[in-house]
Amino acid sequence: MRRWSGGPCDSAFLLRHYWRLGNETPEGLVSQKKDEAVAAVLALLDLLAGEGPASRFEAPVEEARRQGVTGADLRMVEQVKRLALAIQARLERRQQGRAALTTLVDTVCDLVTPHTVEDTLKIITRRARLLLGADVSWVILPAADDDRVFRLHAPDGHVTMQNTRLRLPKEAGLAAAVLAHRAPLWTSDYLTDDSFRHADQPDQWIKAEGLHAVLAVPLSRGAGFPGSLHVAERSVRHFSVDEIALMNMLAEVGGVALERALHLDESREDMSVLREQVLRTEAELAGARRLAATQGALLDLVLGGCDPHTLVEEFHARLGAPVLLCGPHGTAIAAAGDMPERTQEEFIRAAKDAGIPRDLSPTLLDGGLWSVPILARSHYMGALYVHADPSLTDDTAELLRHAARVAAVLLFLQEGSTAVAEGQLRDELLDDLLISVPRPRDQLERRARRLGIGLDQPHVVVIARPEGGTQAQAVTRASSCARRMNGLKTTHEGNIVLLLPGTDPGAAARSVHDELSSLPSHPATVSGAGPVSDPGSVLHGYREAARCLDAMTALGAVGTSASTHEMGFVGLLLSDQLDAEKFIESTIGAVLDYDEQRLTELIRTLDAYFDTGGSPTYAAEKLHVHPNTVARRLERIGDLIGSDWQKPKRALEIQLALRMSRIRRVLKERKGLAGNSAGDQDA
């Protein structure tokens, strides 16, 4: 079949061909049939010029046949019809190409406008469906949450909702084949085509949509091909080369637009994050300015000579919550607002539970009460209590810390003038308690009560000797410790002496040692004695602690802490009051009680063990028992007084306690005999 070349000279060629045929007829021979053939040719030319439908081009040929046109004339008319149809088909293809290019240009113009990724994908699929006149279109991209599967995006023309959670494996489906070959692929009937690997989920969706013909082209993005663009028909269809080329062009343009949309989305997200950071920074800056202004206003009040009540009222107004200012011992100084009723003992207990404050961090107590310590360096001056919500904002917590600092300034200014005098009074009181000339007891107790100290309560005496020439700093630390614990402090005979409330001298000595251990150079050697419960016994406690300090030095225990009770029989010798009963009880009391309750002979076994040089065999011979019996008794003794009882230090204390117990028993027996003899004489 001859292919018509087309072009602007097609009609002229037909006319020249017609007149050539006419000139070849015999001269003077013009028949009716020639006129009918010419009329048919002209009718075909009119249809071609008017872009008539292809179905009407057969009518002039049929009319010529009816009019009797035959032979060469009829063949000429039929050839003209075929040429006209070819010209019209080419013109239609050109018109379709121009329309497709127009649609593609419109798509490019539409994609030039900035869009989100989702909107860009919707534009691509909508234009792809319109460009090819297809039923459905969609884009396949890798899943963001799983690099092993694809996800279907922006479907256009679909009628089911099965695509909402559709996940396509990367190793199956038409999309996988397209990305593997980096080239367009199409099938006239998807479900029956075995040229690629199928997958259940996409096949189910294709079947639910009633799709047959599918064309897929790679969707380029930069130098890669992350996804594919698909169009599909609900009938069997063969896609032309021009259609595949148009889809390729659309995919290239769409890939560029998708890349830009991704960058724009990332830029928008970054801008959103930056905007939030700027807003947060501006809010923090505004809060910092408000806090600075508040702190300045509060300091102006303090420096202007306000009293604690005025300052606490200002705290209440700025915090919007009840506020209570307490001293170091829980004594209420000023309050504002409806603070829940609490006794002074509760505040004292709360302060003790909080321990030694290290910073100004608010602490939540029971009942929604926040406590902020008031510190001047390491000196604890009291606490600020605020009844607020259990959850504090950062601004409120920082405002509480500012309030505590300002309160510290006020208390320091108010107490600074009296702190030296009060410190001197405390030093003088302890000095008077340590002199050998007795002072009237009621006078000493009155002076102590004025300082908030009850000498009739148990106290312990602690002596601290700084090692390495750090006495000035040690005195300052000891003063802070004594004030915090509501005790007394002075320097006596070159050492620091403290009188602290409590009944455990060892624990008090360790606390003071820990307080002074953070000083540079060498730590202090600390001893403790007591407890004492009246002014007259403070001197005895001091002497006992001093002897303990000397003994620690002689024993090489410099830089540590101890009490007379913790030094065993050495402490017994150092004590002013030789309490033999207590020493015996603390050393072998458990064994004595066991013998008395169970009628055993563990004490006799201990005596025999030590008398025979620590030999269980010789001890068994002396006791006339089997060595295994002695071994079991010694195990029982270890259970009662500890497994280290045979070590030299413990063994020495146990032997001393055994001898003292034996002497005590002999003395009691003699006293009993003397009493019986006196009774007989009276009788």
PDB file of N, CA and C in Angstrom, residues 531-590:
ATOM      1  N   PRO A 531      26.728  11.577 125.523  1.00  0.00           N
ATOM      2  CA  PRO A 531      26.039  12.875 125.610  1.00  0.00           C
ATOM      3  C   PRO A 531      26.055  13.483 127.019  1.00  0.00           C
ATOM      4  N   VAL A 532      25.801  14.808 127.052  1.00  0.00           N
ATOM      5  CA  VAL A 532      25.683  15.557 128.305  1.00  0.00           C
ATOM      6  C   VAL A 532      24.330  16.235 128.304  1.00  0.00           C
ATOM      7  N   SER A 533      23.746  16.387 129.496  1.00  0.00           N
ATOM      8  CA  SER A 533      22.385  16.933 129.587  1.00  0.00           C
ATOM      9  C   SER A 533      22.247  18.058 130.596  1.00  0.00           C
ATOM     10  N   ASP A 534      23.345  18.632 131.058  1.00  0.00           N
ATOM     11  CA  ASP A 534      23.254  19.786 131.963  1.00  0.00           C
ATOM     12  C   ASP A 534      24.509  20.614 131.775  1.00  0.00           C
ATOM     13  N   PRO A 535      24.489  21.898 132.117  1.00  0.00           N
ATOM     14  CA  PRO A 535      25.655  22.765 131.895  1.00  0.00           C
ATOM     15  C   PRO A 535      26.904  22.275 132.605  1.00  0.00           C
ATOM     16  N   GLY A 536      26.772  21.697 133.779  1.00  0.00           N
ATOM     17  CA  GLY A 536      27.955  21.294 134.532  1.00  0.00           C
ATOM     18  C   GLY A 536      28.710  20.140 133.911  1.00  0.00           C
ATOM     19  N   SER A 537      28.085  19.314 133.085  1.00  0.00           N
ATOM     20  CA  SER A 537      28.756  18.153 132.507  1.00  0.00           C
ATOM     21  C   SER A 537      29.411  18.448 131.171  1.00  0.00           C
ATOM     22  N   VAL A 538      29.259  19.677 130.644  1.00  0.00           N
ATOM     23  CA  VAL A 538      29.881  20.011 129.366  1.00  0.00           C
ATOM     24  C   VAL A 538      31.399  19.949 129.482  1.00  0.00           C
ATOM     25  N   LEU A 539      31.941  20.433 130.600  1.00  0.00           N
ATOM     26  CA  LEU A 539      33.388  20.417 130.798  1.00  0.00           C
ATOM     27  C   LEU A 539      33.915  18.985 130.823  1.00  0.00           C
ATOM     28  N   HIS A 540      33.195  18.069 131.506  1.00  0.00           N
ATOM     29  CA  HIS A 540      33.628  16.673 131.536  1.00  0.00           C
ATOM     30  C   HIS A 540      33.603  16.067 130.133  1.00  0.00           C
ATOM     31  N   GLY A 541      32.562  16.403 129.354  1.00  0.00           N
ATOM     32  CA  GLY A 541      32.514  15.915 127.986  1.00  0.00           C
ATOM     33  C   GLY A 541      33.666  16.446 127.148  1.00  0.00           C
ATOM     34  N   TYR A 542      34.036  17.705 127.370  1.00  0.00           N
ATOM     35  CA  TYR A 542      35.159  18.276 126.636  1.00  0.00           C
ATOM     36  C   TYR A 542      36.455  17.550 126.980  1.00  0.00           C
ATOM     37  N   ARG A 543      36.689  17.316 128.280  1.00  0.00           N
ATOM     38  CA  ARG A 543      37.921  16.632 128.679  1.00  0.00           C
ATOM     39  C   ARG A 543      37.982  15.218 128.095  1.00  0.00           C
ATOM     40  N   GLU A 544      36.856  14.543 128.109  1.00  0.00           N
ATOM     41  CA  GLU A 544      36.823  13.198 127.544  1.00  0.00           C
ATOM     42  C   GLU A 544      37.122  13.234 126.049  1.00  0.00           C
ATOM     43  N   ALA A 545      36.536  14.196 125.300  1.00  0.00           N
ATOM     44  CA  ALA A 545      36.803  14.324 123.873  1.00  0.00           C
ATOM     45  C   ALA A 545      38.252  14.704 123.614  1.00  0.00           C
ATOM     46  N   ALA A 546      38.832  15.545 124.509  1.00  0.00           N
ATOM     47  CA  ALA A 546      40.234  15.923 124.340  1.00  0.00           C
ATOM     48  C   ALA A 546      41.148  14.715 124.518  1.00  0.00           C
ATOM     49  N   ARG A 547      40.869  13.879 125.537  1.00  0.00           N
ATOM     50  CA  ARG A 547      41.679  12.674 125.712  1.00  0.00           C
ATOM     51  C   ARG A 547      41.514  11.729 124.515  1.00  0.00           C
ATOM     52  N   CYS A 548      40.307  11.664 123.979  1.00  0.00           N
ATOM     53  CA  CYS A 548      40.085  10.840 122.790  1.00  0.00           C
ATOM     54  C   CYS A 548      40.895  11.370 121.612  1.00  0.00           C
ATOM     55  N   LEU A 549      40.967  12.708 121.458  1.00  0.00           N
ATOM     56  CA  LEU A 549      41.751  13.310 120.382  1.00  0.00           C
ATOM     57  C   LEU A 549      43.230  12.995 120.552  1.00  0.00           C
ATOM     58  N   ASP A 550      43.741  13.077 121.807  1.00  0.00           N
ATOM     59  CA  ASP A 550      45.141  12.737 122.057  1.00  0.00           C
ATOM     60  C   ASP A 550      45.400  11.265 121.759  1.00  0.00           C
ATOM     61  N   ALA A 551      44.470  10.410 122.148  1.00  0.00           N
ATOM     62  CA  ALA A 551      44.651   8.983 121.887  1.00  0.00           C
ATOM     63  C   ALA A 551      44.653   8.706 120.385  1.00  0.00           C
ATOM     64  N   MET A 552      43.803   9.369 119.622  1.00  0.00           N
ATOM     65  CA  MET A 552      43.790   9.196 118.170  1.00  0.00           C
ATOM     66  C   MET A 552      45.124   9.624 117.570  1.00  0.00           C
ATOM     67  N   THR A 553      45.692  10.700 118.081  1.00  0.00           N
ATOM     68  CA  THR A 553      46.994  11.143 117.589  1.00  0.00           C
ATOM     69  C   THR A 553      48.071  10.114 117.909  1.00  0.00           C
ATOM     70  N   ALA A 554      48.039   9.584 119.145  1.00  0.00           N
ATOM     71  CA  ALA A 554      49.035   8.589 119.540  1.00  0.00           C
ATOM     72  C   ALA A 554      48.891   7.303 118.733  1.00  0.00           C
ATOM     73  N   LEU A 555      47.671   6.964 118.349  1.00  0.00           N
ATOM     74  CA  LEU A 555      47.435   5.732 117.589  1.00  0.00           C
ATOM     75  C   LEU A 555      47.620   5.923 116.079  1.00  0.00           C
ATOM     76  N   GLY A 556      47.968   7.139 115.649  1.00  0.00           N
ATOM     77  CA  GLY A 556      48.186   7.388 114.223  1.00  0.00           C
ATOM     78  C   GLY A 556      46.915   7.553 113.429  1.00  0.00           C
ATOM     79  N   ALA A 557      45.818   7.922 114.085  1.00  0.00           N
ATOM     80  CA  ALA A 557      44.528   8.082 113.396  1.00  0.00           C
ATOM     81  C   ALA A 557      44.270   9.540 113.059  1.00  0.00           C
ATOM     82  N   VAL A 558      45.322  10.267 112.630  1.00  0.00           N
ATOM     83  CA  VAL A 558      45.180  11.681 112.291  1.00  0.00           C
ATOM     84  C   VAL A 558      44.375  11.807 110.995  1.00  0.00           C
ATOM     85  N   GLY A 559      43.487  12.822 110.953  1.00  0.00           N
ATOM     86  CA  GLY A 559      42.680  13.052 109.763  1.00  0.00           C
ATOM     87  C   GLY A 559      41.407  12.239 109.715  1.00  0.00           C
ATOM     88  N   THR A 560      41.048  11.558 110.805  1.00  0.00           N
ATOM     89  CA  THR A 560      39.832  10.750 110.867  1.00  0.00           C
ATOM     90  C   THR A 560      38.924  11.297 111.963  1.00  0.00           C
ATOM     91  N   SER A 561      37.844  10.583 112.214  1.00  0.00           N
ATOM     92  CA  SER A 561      36.914  10.956 113.281  1.00  0.00           C
ATOM     93  C   SER A 561      36.596   9.730 114.115  1.00  0.00           C
ATOM     94  N   ALA A 562      36.330   9.945 115.416  1.00  0.00           N
ATOM     95  CA  ALA A 562      35.988   8.848 116.321  1.00  0.00           C
ATOM     96  C   ALA A 562      35.386   9.436 117.583  1.00  0.00           C
ATOM     97  N   SER A 563      34.778   8.563 118.376  1.00  0.00           N
ATOM     98  CA  SER A 563      34.265   8.943 119.694  1.00  0.00           C
ATOM     99  C   SER A 563      34.785   7.947 120.719  1.00  0.00           C
ATOM    100  N   THR A 564      34.650   8.295 121.999  1.00  0.00           N
ATOM    101  CA  THR A 564      35.146   7.401 123.047  1.00  0.00           C
ATOM    102  C   THR A 564      34.412   6.069 123.020  1.00  0.00           C
ATOM    103  N   HIS A 565      33.135   6.091 122.654  1.00  0.00           N
ATOM    104  CA  HIS A 565      32.374   4.842 122.603  1.00  0.00           C
ATOM    105  C   HIS A 565      32.867   3.932 121.484  1.00  0.00           C
ATOM    106  N   GLU A 566      33.410   4.522 120.411  1.00  0.00           N
ATOM    107  CA  GLU A 566      33.862   3.738 119.280  1.00  0.00           C
ATOM    108  C   GLU A 566      35.275   3.194 119.445  1.00  0.00           C
ATOM    109  N   MET A 567      35.979   3.556 120.539  1.00  0.00           N
ATOM    110  CA  MET A 567      37.363   3.133 120.724  1.00  0.00           C
ATOM    111  C   MET A 567      37.505   1.973 121.696  1.00  0.00           C
ATOM    112  N   GLY A 568      36.428   1.293 122.006  1.00  0.00           N
ATOM    113  CA  GLY A 568      36.498   0.085 122.819  1.00  0.00           C
ATOM    114  C   GLY A 568      36.987   0.355 124.231  1.00  0.00           C
ATOM    115  N   PHE A 569      37.867  -0.520 124.731  1.00  0.00           N
ATOM    116  CA  PHE A 569      38.359  -0.363 126.104  1.00  0.00           C
ATOM    117  C   PHE A 569      39.247   0.862 126.234  1.00  0.00           C
ATOM    118  N   VAL A 570      39.838   1.349 125.092  1.00  0.00           N
ATOM    119  CA  VAL A 570      40.605   2.597 125.156  1.00  0.00           C
ATOM    120  C   VAL A 570      39.683   3.747 125.519  1.00  0.00           C
ATOM    121  N   GLY A 571      38.486   3.747 124.901  1.00  0.00           N
ATOM    122  CA  GLY A 571      37.513   4.761 125.266  1.00  0.00           C
ATOM    123  C   GLY A 571      37.060   4.638 126.700  1.00  0.00           C
ATOM    124  N   LEU A 572      37.005   3.394 127.223  1.00  0.00           N
ATOM    125  CA  LEU A 572      36.649   3.189 128.626  1.00  0.00           C
ATOM    126  C   LEU A 572      37.673   3.840 129.539  1.00  0.00           C
ATOM    127  N   LEU A 573      38.933   3.728 129.187  1.00  0.00           N
ATOM    128  CA  LEU A 573      39.984   4.340 129.995  1.00  0.00           C
ATOM    129  C   LEU A 573      39.982   5.853 129.871  1.00  0.00           C
ATOM    130  N   LEU A 574      39.571   6.363 128.688  1.00  0.00           N
ATOM    131  CA  LEU A 574      39.580   7.804 128.470  1.00  0.00           C
ATOM    132  C   LEU A 574      38.397   8.498 129.120  1.00  0.00           C
ATOM    133  N   SER A 575      37.340   7.748 129.426  1.00  0.00           N
ATOM    134  CA  SER A 575      36.118   8.361 129.922  1.00  0.00           C
ATOM    135  C   SER A 575      36.271   8.826 131.356  1.00  0.00           C
ATOM    136  N   ASP A 576      35.604   9.966 131.669  1.00  0.00           N
ATOM    137  CA  ASP A 576      35.584  10.455 133.045  1.00  0.00           C
ATOM    138  C   ASP A 576      34.822   9.506 133.939  1.00  0.00           C
ATOM    139  N   GLN A 577      33.792   8.898 133.418  1.00  0.00           N
ATOM    140  CA  GLN A 577      32.971   7.971 134.196  1.00  0.00           C
ATOM    141  C   GLN A 577      33.210   6.562 133.653  1.00  0.00           C
ATOM    142  N   LEU A 578      33.955   5.745 134.433  1.00  0.00           N
ATOM    143  CA  LEU A 578      34.305   4.401 133.985  1.00  0.00           C
ATOM    144  C   LEU A 578      33.081   3.501 134.075  1.00  0.00           C
ATOM    145  N   ASP A 579      32.428   3.280 133.008  1.00  0.00           N
ATOM    146  CA  ASP A 579      31.208   2.478 132.963  1.00  0.00           C
ATOM    147  C   ASP A 579      31.584   1.057 132.543  1.00  0.00           C
ATOM    148  N   ALA A 580      32.033   0.237 133.540  1.00  0.00           N
ATOM    149  CA  ALA A 580      32.447  -1.130 133.247  1.00  0.00           C
ATOM    150  C   ALA A 580      31.275  -1.977 132.774  1.00  0.00           C
ATOM    151  N   GLU A 581      30.101  -1.745 133.380  1.00  0.00           N
ATOM    152  CA  GLU A 581      28.922  -2.525 132.987  1.00  0.00           C
ATOM    153  C   GLU A 581      28.629  -2.350 131.502  1.00  0.00           C
ATOM    154  N   LYS A 582      28.710  -1.123 131.037  1.00  0.00           N
ATOM    155  CA  LYS A 582      28.404  -0.852 129.634  1.00  0.00           C
ATOM    156  C   LYS A 582      29.437  -1.492 128.718  1.00  0.00           C
ATOM    157  N   PHE A 583      30.724  -1.465 129.137  1.00  0.00           N
ATOM    158  CA  PHE A 583      31.770  -2.071 128.320  1.00  0.00           C
ATOM    159  C   PHE A 583      31.577  -3.587 128.227  1.00  0.00           C
ATOM    160  N   ILE A 584      31.282  -4.200 129.372  1.00  0.00           N
ATOM    161  CA  ILE A 584      31.069  -5.655 129.368  1.00  0.00           C
ATOM    162  C   ILE A 584      29.861  -6.012 128.518  1.00  0.00           C
ATOM    163  N   GLU A 585      28.795  -5.237 128.658  1.00  0.00           N
ATOM    164  CA  GLU A 585      27.563  -5.527 127.918  1.00  0.00           C
ATOM    165  C   GLU A 585      27.777  -5.389 126.410  1.00  0.00           C
ATOM    166  N   SER A 586      28.514  -4.334 126.016  1.00  0.00           N
ATOM    167  CA  SER A 586      28.725  -4.127 124.586  1.00  0.00           C
ATOM    168  C   SER A 586      29.681  -5.137 123.988  1.00  0.00           C
ATOM    169  N   THR A 587      30.522  -5.764 124.818  1.00  0.00           N
ATOM    170  CA  THR A 587      31.538  -6.688 124.296  1.00  0.00           C
ATOM    171  C   THR A 587      31.057  -8.137 124.309  1.00  0.00           C
ATOM    172  N   ILE A 588      30.612  -8.634 125.476  1.00  0.00           N
ATOM    173  CA  ILE A 588      30.221 -10.054 125.577  1.00  0.00           C
ATOM    174  C   ILE A 588      28.829 -10.205 126.171  1.00  0.00           C
ATOM    175  N   GLY A 589      28.045  -9.143 126.129  1.00  0.00           N
ATOM    176  CA  GLY A 589      26.712  -9.210 126.730  1.00  0.00           C
ATOM    177  C   GLY A 589      25.834 -10.261 126.076  1.00  0.00           C
ATOM    178  N   ALA A 590      25.951 -10.429 124.751  1.00  0.00           N
ATOM    179  CA  ALA A 590      25.125 -11.421 124.055  1.00  0.00           C
ATOM    180  C   ALA A 590      25.446 -12.838 124.524  1.00  0.00           C
TER     181      ALA A 590
END
